[in-house]
XYZ file of C-alpha atoms in Angstrom:
628
model
C 0.009 -0.060 0.048
C 1.381 3.262 -0.885
C 2.449 5.582 1.770
C 0.206 8.639 3.023
C 1.831 11.752 1.006
C 1.204 15.661 1.764
C -0.672 15.704 -1.616
C -3.213 13.162 0.066
C -3.398 15.445 2.952
C -4.174 18.699 0.958
C -6.643 16.609 -1.102
C -8.336 15.265 2.437
C -8.045 18.813 3.925
C -9.720 20.207 0.766
C -12.655 17.515 1.035
C -13.371 18.099 4.531
C -13.789 21.872 4.014
C -16.180 21.178 1.188
C -18.011 18.929 3.402
C -18.303 21.407 6.073
C -19.375 24.043 3.535
C -22.239 21.825 2.295
C -23.370 21.079 5.873
C -23.502 24.530 6.802
C -25.326 25.813 3.750
C -27.827 22.854 4.490
C -28.467 24.282 8.065
C -28.879 27.356 7.068
C -31.535 26.449 4.893
C -33.522 24.516 7.134
C -32.847 27.329 9.950
C -32.770 26.345 13.535
C -33.514 22.537 13.809
C -34.751 21.422 17.052
C -32.595 18.172 18.155
C -35.118 15.747 19.511
C -34.123 12.934 22.123
C -35.062 10.446 19.124
C -32.788 12.249 16.584
C -29.995 12.085 19.331
C -30.688 8.611 19.991
C -30.692 7.340 16.252
C -27.227 9.460 15.733
C -25.594 7.527 18.850
C -27.253 4.175 17.297
C -25.625 4.674 14.125
C -22.219 5.928 15.278
C -22.380 2.783 17.714
C -22.903 0.685 14.678
C -20.128 1.912 12.515
C -17.507 1.564 15.579
C -18.525 -2.054 15.997
C -18.308 -2.666 11.997
C -15.265 -0.833 11.520
C -13.071 -1.362 14.670
C -14.355 -4.580 16.757
C -14.549 -7.009 13.687
C -11.829 -8.246 11.025
C -13.007 -5.356 8.760
C -12.326 -4.933 5.199
C -11.253 -1.277 5.812
C -8.234 -2.860 7.575
C -7.465 -4.980 4.421
C -5.895 -2.880 1.625
C -8.153 -2.298 -1.229
C -5.547 -2.470 -3.723
C -4.891 -6.178 -3.165
C -8.363 -6.863 -3.497
C -9.181 -7.042 -7.055
C -13.141 -6.623 -6.393
C -12.498 -3.397 -4.479
C -13.818 -0.634 -6.291
C -12.106 2.867 -6.712
C -14.364 4.495 -4.451
C -13.475 1.794 -1.392
C -9.627 2.623 -1.956
C -10.339 6.231 -1.894
C -12.359 5.791 1.490
C -9.455 3.749 2.682
C -6.815 6.136 2.039
C -9.181 8.818 3.762
C -9.765 6.824 6.911
C -6.186 5.917 7.112
C -5.123 9.399 6.955
C -7.426 10.311 9.864
C -6.179 7.351 12.258
C -2.710 7.682 11.426
C -0.462 9.089 8.971
C 2.229 6.986 10.358
C 1.051 3.459 9.705
C 0.916 1.140 7.009
C -0.565 -2.114 6.991
C 1.116 -4.990 5.143
C -0.272 -6.668 2.313
C -1.114 -10.370 3.460
C -4.109 -12.402 3.277
C -7.421 -11.673 4.987
C -7.064 -14.655 7.116
C -3.909 -13.838 8.766
C -4.827 -9.999 9.069
C -4.521 -8.873 12.671
C -6.370 -5.653 14.032
C -4.201 -2.403 14.815
C -4.828 -2.118 18.815
C -3.480 1.413 18.507
C -5.950 2.012 15.664
C -8.492 0.668 17.647
C -7.656 2.664 20.509
C -7.412 5.758 18.754
C -10.869 5.481 17.407
C -12.510 4.526 20.581
C -11.393 7.590 22.468
C -12.112 9.630 19.367
C -15.783 8.466 19.351
C -16.364 7.931 23.088
C -15.777 9.674 26.309
C -14.156 8.248 29.250
C -17.783 8.113 31.036
C -19.091 5.907 28.242
C -16.320 3.405 28.596
C -16.442 3.224 32.230
C -20.435 2.402 31.737
C -19.680 -0.257 29.132
C -16.698 -1.835 31.014
C -18.825 -2.669 34.272
C -16.249 -1.584 36.340
C -18.389 0.805 38.510
C -20.590 -2.199 39.439
C -17.729 -4.139 40.961
C -17.687 -4.430 44.831
C -15.361 -2.010 46.923
C -13.547 -5.404 47.992
C -12.523 -6.606 44.782
C -9.454 -4.664 43.499
C -9.814 -2.959 39.975
C -8.652 0.287 38.344
C -11.225 2.400 40.477
C -10.912 0.609 43.780
C -7.412 -0.470 43.891
C -5.494 1.484 46.631
C -1.800 1.349 48.032
C -1.405 -0.554 51.099
C -0.209 1.618 54.075
C 3.527 1.660 54.486
C 4.923 -0.822 57.079
C 7.222 1.935 58.540
C 6.811 5.738 58.824
C 8.165 7.940 55.856
C 11.551 8.765 56.736
C 11.719 13.083 57.248
C 14.819 14.920 56.370
C 14.662 16.775 59.688
C 13.144 15.458 62.935
C 12.798 16.722 66.382
C 12.607 13.884 68.477
C 12.230 15.239 71.749
C 8.857 17.094 71.519
C 6.439 14.497 72.018
C 6.988 11.373 73.920
C 8.691 12.916 77.042
C 8.509 15.825 79.457
C 10.617 19.100 77.918
C 13.263 17.255 76.238
C 14.538 15.871 79.552
C 15.891 12.787 78.021
C 15.734 10.448 74.730
C 13.802 7.002 75.070
C 15.953 4.343 73.756
C 13.670 1.148 74.140
C 10.679 0.614 71.997
C 8.695 0.316 75.487
C 9.551 3.698 76.136
C 7.913 5.122 72.856
C 4.340 5.891 72.401
C 2.031 3.428 70.756
C -0.566 4.020 68.438
C -3.357 1.454 67.947
C -4.423 1.202 64.147
C -5.870 -2.103 63.899
C -9.273 -0.693 62.829
C -7.836 2.538 60.743
C -9.593 1.710 57.309
C -11.487 -1.693 56.793
C -9.282 -2.952 54.260
C -8.740 -6.790 54.177
C -6.919 -7.498 50.871
C -3.788 -5.225 51.171
C -0.308 -6.044 51.741
C -0.856 -5.482 55.354
C -4.110 -6.576 55.839
C -5.947 -9.658 57.411
C -5.178 -11.483 54.397
C -1.750 -10.040 53.142
C 1.795 -11.040 53.916
C 2.065 -9.531 57.010
C -1.010 -11.009 58.502
C 1.177 -12.429 61.605
C 2.601 -9.404 62.624
C 1.719 -7.085 65.190
C -0.808 -4.349 63.699
C 0.145 -1.923 66.278
C 2.347 1.171 64.840
C 4.733 2.927 66.585
C 3.842 7.013 66.842
C 5.476 8.550 63.871
C 6.695 11.250 65.688
C 8.482 9.321 68.410
C 12.116 8.703 68.186
C 13.437 6.106 65.952
C 16.455 3.945 65.514
C 17.619 6.081 62.737
C 17.570 9.135 65.127
C 20.291 7.919 66.999
C 22.424 7.526 64.538
C 22.991 11.303 63.492
C 25.655 13.158 64.274
C 23.943 15.338 67.313
C 26.314 13.916 69.592
C 29.112 14.331 67.461
C 30.098 17.539 66.211
C 32.349 20.372 66.846
C 31.690 24.060 66.446
C 33.817 26.514 64.858
C 32.975 29.864 66.310
C 34.076 32.752 63.629
C 33.262 35.864 65.712
C 36.811 36.920 65.361
C 37.008 36.149 61.713
C 33.702 36.286 60.158
C 32.527 38.539 62.684
C 35.383 40.984 61.754
C 33.696 41.661 58.295
C 30.365 42.897 59.767
C 30.203 46.420 59.046
C 30.110 47.930 62.507
C 33.175 45.532 63.472
C 36.339 47.064 65.010
C 37.942 44.773 67.566
C 40.984 46.056 69.105
C 43.492 43.194 70.785
C 41.761 43.760 74.055
C 38.488 43.299 72.776
C 39.522 40.308 70.823
C 41.015 38.723 73.975
C 38.101 39.128 76.026
C 35.779 37.527 73.101
C 38.152 34.544 73.123
C 38.605 33.865 76.384
C 34.507 34.045 76.971
C 34.094 31.610 73.934
C 36.832 29.454 75.522
C 34.391 29.510 78.870
C 31.476 28.667 77.082
C 33.189 25.496 75.586
C 33.282 25.937 71.841
C 35.938 23.604 70.179
C 37.199 25.855 67.759
C 37.975 29.529 67.594
C 38.524 31.194 64.153
C 40.477 34.340 63.544
C 40.996 36.587 61.012
C 44.146 35.930 58.323
C 47.477 36.946 59.684
C 48.157 37.937 56.548
C 45.395 40.578 56.501
C 47.786 43.171 58.509
C 50.416 43.408 60.938
C 48.023 43.958 63.621
C 46.126 40.995 62.599
C 49.234 39.024 63.047
C 50.191 40.163 66.473
C 46.327 39.421 67.579
C 46.734 36.300 66.301
C 49.821 35.458 67.690
C 48.635 36.949 71.279
C 45.447 34.741 71.268
C 47.523 31.554 70.542
C 49.854 32.485 73.566
C 46.725 32.548 76.173
C 46.413 28.799 76.515
C 42.828 28.442 75.999
C 41.509 24.972 75.566
C 39.720 25.707 72.487
C 42.063 25.011 69.425
C 42.989 28.249 67.361
C 42.122 28.499 63.611
C 43.069 31.064 60.887
C 41.409 31.325 57.666
C 43.780 32.193 54.849
C 43.687 32.309 50.921
C 44.623 29.099 48.869
C 48.611 31.045 48.411
C 52.000 30.081 49.920
C 52.698 33.601 51.057
C 49.381 33.436 53.219
C 50.652 30.143 54.779
C 54.041 30.823 55.575
C 52.594 33.516 57.574
C 49.853 31.616 59.258
C 51.861 28.636 60.464
C 54.582 31.126 62.253
C 51.829 32.501 64.408
C 51.366 29.291 66.743
C 47.585 28.375 65.270
C 46.626 24.763 65.859
C 44.607 24.720 62.321
C 44.810 26.533 58.742
C 41.339 27.132 56.800
C 42.257 27.186 53.002
C 39.764 28.888 50.843
C 39.278 29.613 47.099
C 36.656 30.734 44.670
C 35.675 27.784 42.569
C 32.764 29.305 40.746
C 32.855 30.811 36.909
C 32.102 34.268 38.664
C 35.005 34.341 40.863
C 37.528 32.520 38.600
C 36.671 35.269 36.210
C 36.015 38.485 38.193
C 37.811 37.490 41.682
C 40.998 35.826 41.637
C 41.260 34.949 37.603
C 42.513 31.582 37.953
C 41.533 28.283 36.273
C 40.731 24.938 37.766
C 44.218 23.629 36.870
C 45.838 26.264 38.717
C 43.572 25.967 41.795
C 44.388 22.110 42.006
C 47.868 22.768 41.654
C 48.180 25.631 44.397
C 45.711 23.816 46.750
C 48.232 20.719 46.780
C 51.380 22.963 47.336
C 49.721 24.784 50.112
C 48.241 21.754 51.951
C 51.080 19.932 51.681
C 53.026 22.533 53.035
C 50.779 23.102 56.152
C 50.498 19.350 57.013
C 54.498 19.181 57.049
C 54.188 21.618 59.540
C 51.914 19.536 61.841
C 48.910 21.612 61.686
C 45.377 20.679 60.726
C 44.097 21.909 57.552
C 40.690 22.106 55.930
C 40.158 23.192 52.462
C 36.909 24.932 51.499
C 35.622 26.292 48.119
C 34.033 29.485 47.906
C 30.424 30.008 46.048
C 30.212 26.062 46.075
C 26.480 25.993 44.976
C 27.071 27.981 42.009
C 30.348 25.903 40.981
C 30.209 23.098 38.605
C 29.735 19.848 40.170
C 32.540 18.194 37.961
C 35.090 20.812 38.949
C 34.112 20.300 42.758
C 34.297 16.741 42.795
C 37.689 16.992 41.098
C 39.254 19.089 43.645
C 37.780 17.798 46.718
C 39.262 14.413 45.648
C 42.444 15.776 44.881
C 42.651 17.373 48.390
C 41.302 14.303 49.915
C 44.094 12.099 48.587
C 46.886 14.365 50.162
C 44.856 14.240 53.588
C 43.122 17.196 54.507
C 41.405 16.815 58.000
C 38.081 18.601 56.786
C 36.710 19.911 53.904
C 34.126 22.513 53.397
C 31.298 23.775 51.195
C 30.045 27.418 51.510
C 26.644 28.640 50.282
C 28.491 32.206 49.676
C 25.321 34.137 48.127
C 22.312 32.084 49.758
C 21.202 30.424 46.697
C 20.861 27.049 48.109
C 18.117 25.434 49.794
C 18.300 22.753 52.654
C 17.845 20.059 50.146
C 20.642 21.073 47.631
C 22.777 21.195 50.606
C 21.928 17.818 51.709
C 22.357 16.402 48.191
C 25.897 18.201 47.676
C 26.902 16.973 51.230
C 26.022 13.167 50.347
C 27.526 13.324 46.847
C 30.882 14.585 48.696
C 30.915 12.045 50.950
C 30.417 9.331 48.786
C 33.794 10.312 46.953
C 35.893 11.199 49.867
C 37.303 7.996 51.253
C 39.250 8.002 54.429
C 41.576 5.556 53.651
C 44.314 7.591 51.962
C 46.218 8.727 54.781
C 47.005 6.604 58.132
C 44.457 6.959 60.903
C 47.265 8.002 63.229
C 47.912 11.268 61.299
C 44.105 11.792 60.572
C 40.838 11.918 61.750
C 38.777 8.803 61.096
C 36.678 10.335 58.689
C 37.117 13.374 56.131
C 34.608 15.666 57.795
C 32.136 18.007 55.776
C 32.161 21.458 56.992
C 28.674 22.582 56.183
C 27.603 26.236 56.178
C 24.854 27.471 57.230
C 23.078 24.616 57.800
C 23.108 22.082 61.019
C 23.503 18.456 61.776
C 20.623 17.025 59.969
C 23.104 16.754 57.024
C 26.170 14.674 57.644
C 28.161 17.116 59.099
C 30.729 17.421 62.083
C 32.100 21.004 62.310
C 29.420 23.694 62.244
C 30.739 27.249 62.105
C 28.881 30.004 63.620
C 29.210 33.508 64.991
C 28.190 35.519 68.048
C 24.552 37.372 67.035
C 25.321 36.102 63.462
C 27.780 39.048 62.503
C 29.532 38.814 59.664
C 29.771 40.038 55.855
C 26.612 41.482 54.968
C 23.713 39.727 56.622
C 26.484 37.453 58.667
C 26.186 33.402 59.026
C 24.295 30.976 61.602
C 24.253 33.086 65.081
C 25.523 30.933 67.868
C 22.246 31.257 69.970
C 20.367 29.730 67.244
C 22.717 27.086 66.509
C 22.877 25.943 70.216
C 19.060 25.944 70.198
C 18.551 23.614 67.694
C 21.148 21.312 69.186
C 19.660 21.560 72.631
C 16.010 20.585 71.070
C 17.762 17.437 69.504
C 20.029 16.328 72.384
C 19.452 18.429 75.455
C 21.628 16.611 77.998
C 24.654 16.252 75.456
C 24.651 20.047 75.047
C 24.195 21.058 78.429
C 27.367 18.688 79.477
C 29.127 20.193 76.580
C 28.642 23.815 76.911
C 28.269 26.491 79.616
C 24.734 27.514 78.403
C 24.198 30.318 81.134
C 27.325 32.388 79.379
C 25.432 32.901 76.034
C 23.847 35.895 77.227
C 26.721 37.697 78.844
C 28.851 36.483 75.520
C 26.027 38.221 73.415
C 25.890 41.241 75.499
C 29.741 41.748 75.275
C 29.801 41.113 71.233
C 26.803 43.498 70.854
C 28.258 46.487 72.836
C 31.512 46.019 70.840
C 29.862 46.601 67.416
C 27.331 49.142 68.665
C 24.128 46.886 68.064
C 21.459 45.853 70.357
C 20.649 42.035 70.867
C 17.442 41.515 68.623
C 14.154 41.023 70.531
C 13.423 37.858 68.498
C 17.054 36.282 69.302
C 17.165 32.878 69.975
C 17.411 32.312 73.653
C 18.101 35.528 75.006
C 15.750 37.826 73.128
C 14.013 39.522 75.742
C 10.756 37.835 74.988
C 11.968 34.441 74.015
C 10.463 33.121 77.319
C 7.234 35.611 77.525
C 3.969 34.081 77.219
C 1.057 36.470 76.740
C -1.999 34.577 75.013
C -4.496 33.370 77.456
C -4.451 29.533 76.105
C -0.478 29.696 76.145
C -0.402 30.863 79.757
C -2.468 28.267 80.825
C -0.945 25.475 79.209
C 2.631 26.933 80.478
C 1.619 27.018 84.040
C 0.422 23.254 83.702
C 3.390 21.894 81.752
C 6.075 24.382 80.448
C 6.910 21.771 77.749
C 3.428 22.706 76.050
C 5.090 25.958 74.338
C 8.892 25.569 75.316
C 11.063 23.268 73.822
C 13.944 24.886 75.579
C 14.198 25.250 79.348
C 14.930 28.617 80.423
C 16.829 27.740 83.610
C 19.262 25.820 81.633
C 20.576 29.133 80.470
C 20.531 30.913 83.460
C 16.865 32.728 82.585
C 13.294 32.701 83.689
C 10.137 32.637 82.091
C 7.345 35.226 82.228
C 3.802 35.334 82.079
C 2.473 38.815 81.049
C -1.423 39.028 82.311
C -1.438 43.148 82.182
C -3.394 43.029 78.949
C -6.668 42.363 77.063
C -5.506 38.993 75.764
C -4.982 37.717 79.521
C -6.665 34.686 80.890
C -8.096 33.774 84.360
C -5.728 30.747 84.900
C -2.635 33.209 84.439
C -4.338 35.453 86.914
C -4.825 32.970 89.372
C -1.479 31.951 89.030
C -0.313 35.469 90.015
C -2.888 35.443 92.983
C -1.169 32.295 94.361
C 2.262 33.908 93.845
C 0.958 36.916 96.041
C -0.447 34.565 98.892
C -4.098 35.773 98.425
C -6.956 33.623 98.975
C -9.535 34.086 96.106
C -12.328 31.165 94.677
C -12.047 30.757 90.779
C -15.352 33.028 90.245
C -13.524 35.833 92.579
C -10.345 35.409 90.008
C -12.723 35.331 86.962
C -14.355 38.458 88.251
C -11.066 40.032 88.975
C -9.773 39.101 85.338
C -12.895 40.834 83.698
C -11.549 43.931 85.436
C -8.117 43.511 84.385
C -9.105 43.315 80.775
C -11.654 46.140 80.983
C -8.509 48.482 82.326
C -6.175 47.117 79.782
C -8.653 48.086 76.738
C -7.620 51.586 77.725
C -3.951 50.825 77.982
C -1.771 47.792 79.049
C -1.522 47.302 82.752
C 2.073 46.943 84.461
C 2.409 44.027 86.819
C 2.565 46.656 89.715
C -1.071 47.633 88.157
C -2.206 44.327 88.435
C -0.682 43.275 91.806
C -2.412 46.686 93.272
C -5.883 45.656 91.853
C -5.351 42.115 93.213
C -4.736 43.390 96.578
C -7.554 45.756 96.469
C -9.991 43.161 95.266
C -8.869 40.619 97.806
C -9.323 43.223 100.617
C -12.860 44.200 99.588
C -13.814 40.565 99.718
C -12.403 40.119 102.929
C -13.924 43.146 104.486
C -17.304 42.079 102.876
C -17.276 45.573 100.836
C -17.203 44.030 97.798
C -18.745 40.461 96.217
C -18.468 39.127 92.700
C -20.125 40.958 90.001
C -20.409 44.439 91.875
C -18.548 46.395 89.437
C -19.354 50.004 91.075
C -18.064 48.767 94.593
C -14.864 47.615 93.079
C -14.408 51.073 90.991
C -14.916 52.661 94.510
C -12.592 50.608 96.295
C -9.845 51.242 93.334
C -10.398 55.038 93.586
C -10.045 55.098 97.442
C -6.511 53.345 96.964
C -5.546 55.655 94.317
C -6.517 58.662 96.240
C -5.016 57.350 99.327
C -1.414 56.618 97.187
C -1.302 60.126 96.266
C -1.919 61.497 99.690
C 0.751 59.339 100.950
C 3.218 60.190 98.136
C 3.129 56.684 96.586
C 1.313 57.396 93.119
C -0.185 54.335 91.786
C -0.851 54.298 88.134
C -4.118 51.878 88.151
C -6.626 53.320 86.007
C -10.066 54.094 87.180
C -12.770 53.733 84.799
C -15.317 56.531 84.319
């Protein structure tokens, strides 16, 4: 059979155009014809008969008319036209009618062309199948055997009190009975499935799992970079005295590494670096240098414990910053790292602008420095373009190509460590960089307080044993004063309202159990929580707690009545704690003397007015507001 040609397409298009024009003219002559249900049924029956005749039977239309000597020229032209409509890419072989097979592709095309999905479903009878018999409409995926894995988990929130301890046994975890969850009996985990013999109970998906205890929350080190990255903050100027004070405070807090500005930056930077190295701190002292031999020679002479080598690897930095290609970068990195290691000093190699660098270039340079034995490698999201998932994927990829077997363990840490910035230990990372208040170049890096808060939430006992947490506020105040900024109100842990609770439902829950709205214990950081009650949002439970603190004896109804008065006054202005205390004492005094009862607003107003006038006459004015 000849293939369909462009000429056939044109002829068919012209024929269709003439047909449409003829139908239009006929409709115009007939006018607006009313389509009756009988006419619709007749047309549908005709279409179904044609569909049955042309697609479900071994129709002669599927045989090439040219091979049939009895086929007329009209049949041949109809075949060509139909073939063009159904498929212009398929031809049918010239074989006998007995061996002819239908084209399933053409059959499906014709069916979908003539019928909607609703008609096909209706004819198939699928809708009448019972709900317990699997079909295309009723089949559903079985419930997973284990809870889905989460990238970031806070396992200490649900099963125990305020993150005091981590349950490690299955018996300590919360059990949820889901035996009557959905009524399905034929799934994989159902009564007749492969897991029928197992216990149908499942552990709470928010409770700790074995995988949670295999992460690095208990195996990390903090590289505190206030004296390096922090010096790049716009307001920062640290003289030698200030640097020493900050270094001593960080060492007392317990950080493992303190990173200093490159001694090659200036003569004073070199002097300050040597001075801090000679303090005899427990923390190791690092310095941050360019991937250049001149910087490396100056750094190793200052007495530092480690050197962080960095160079830009993205196309932007290679073209517009240092102007070096990857071959030069690789050669220089080998030279610098080999020199630093020869001095018995720790060395870390980091690429700048890692997430805009070519992955092949990154893997090549990291494999190279790994083979010569760096202690750590680092990746940096220099411009803040990466999301946490991208960080996770890049870290995982790097750990897949970095092998810890090239250097003897006696001269090297057990694994090549990934120094990730700015995300935390949910990625496979051991070294976590941070700066006090997050100060640094542009908008800075991870704040030390925020990092500590995340680590504490994940493993409070370990963090409390490792760091002197009450010193955090002292260090932040020291640095804030040095760079002439205030500690932000929303600062993690030390912000002035970090442990302040105001809303009524929050206050009630906090008073019953602080774990309801606090994942951190303020007392572990030398702080206290505060429940604000002098406002229109206050609740009577918070007021009752204050009544008990003042040693007053009031019933619940009386406390609710006093709370209503506090709300009334707070609609005019916020009441201080002294205002609230004065009102509660006046209310209690009135109840005890019999001058006041629940619901007597006028009597309470008189008592408050008398108290205010008495305070004024005694020279101790009270700010208790009195309604008109």
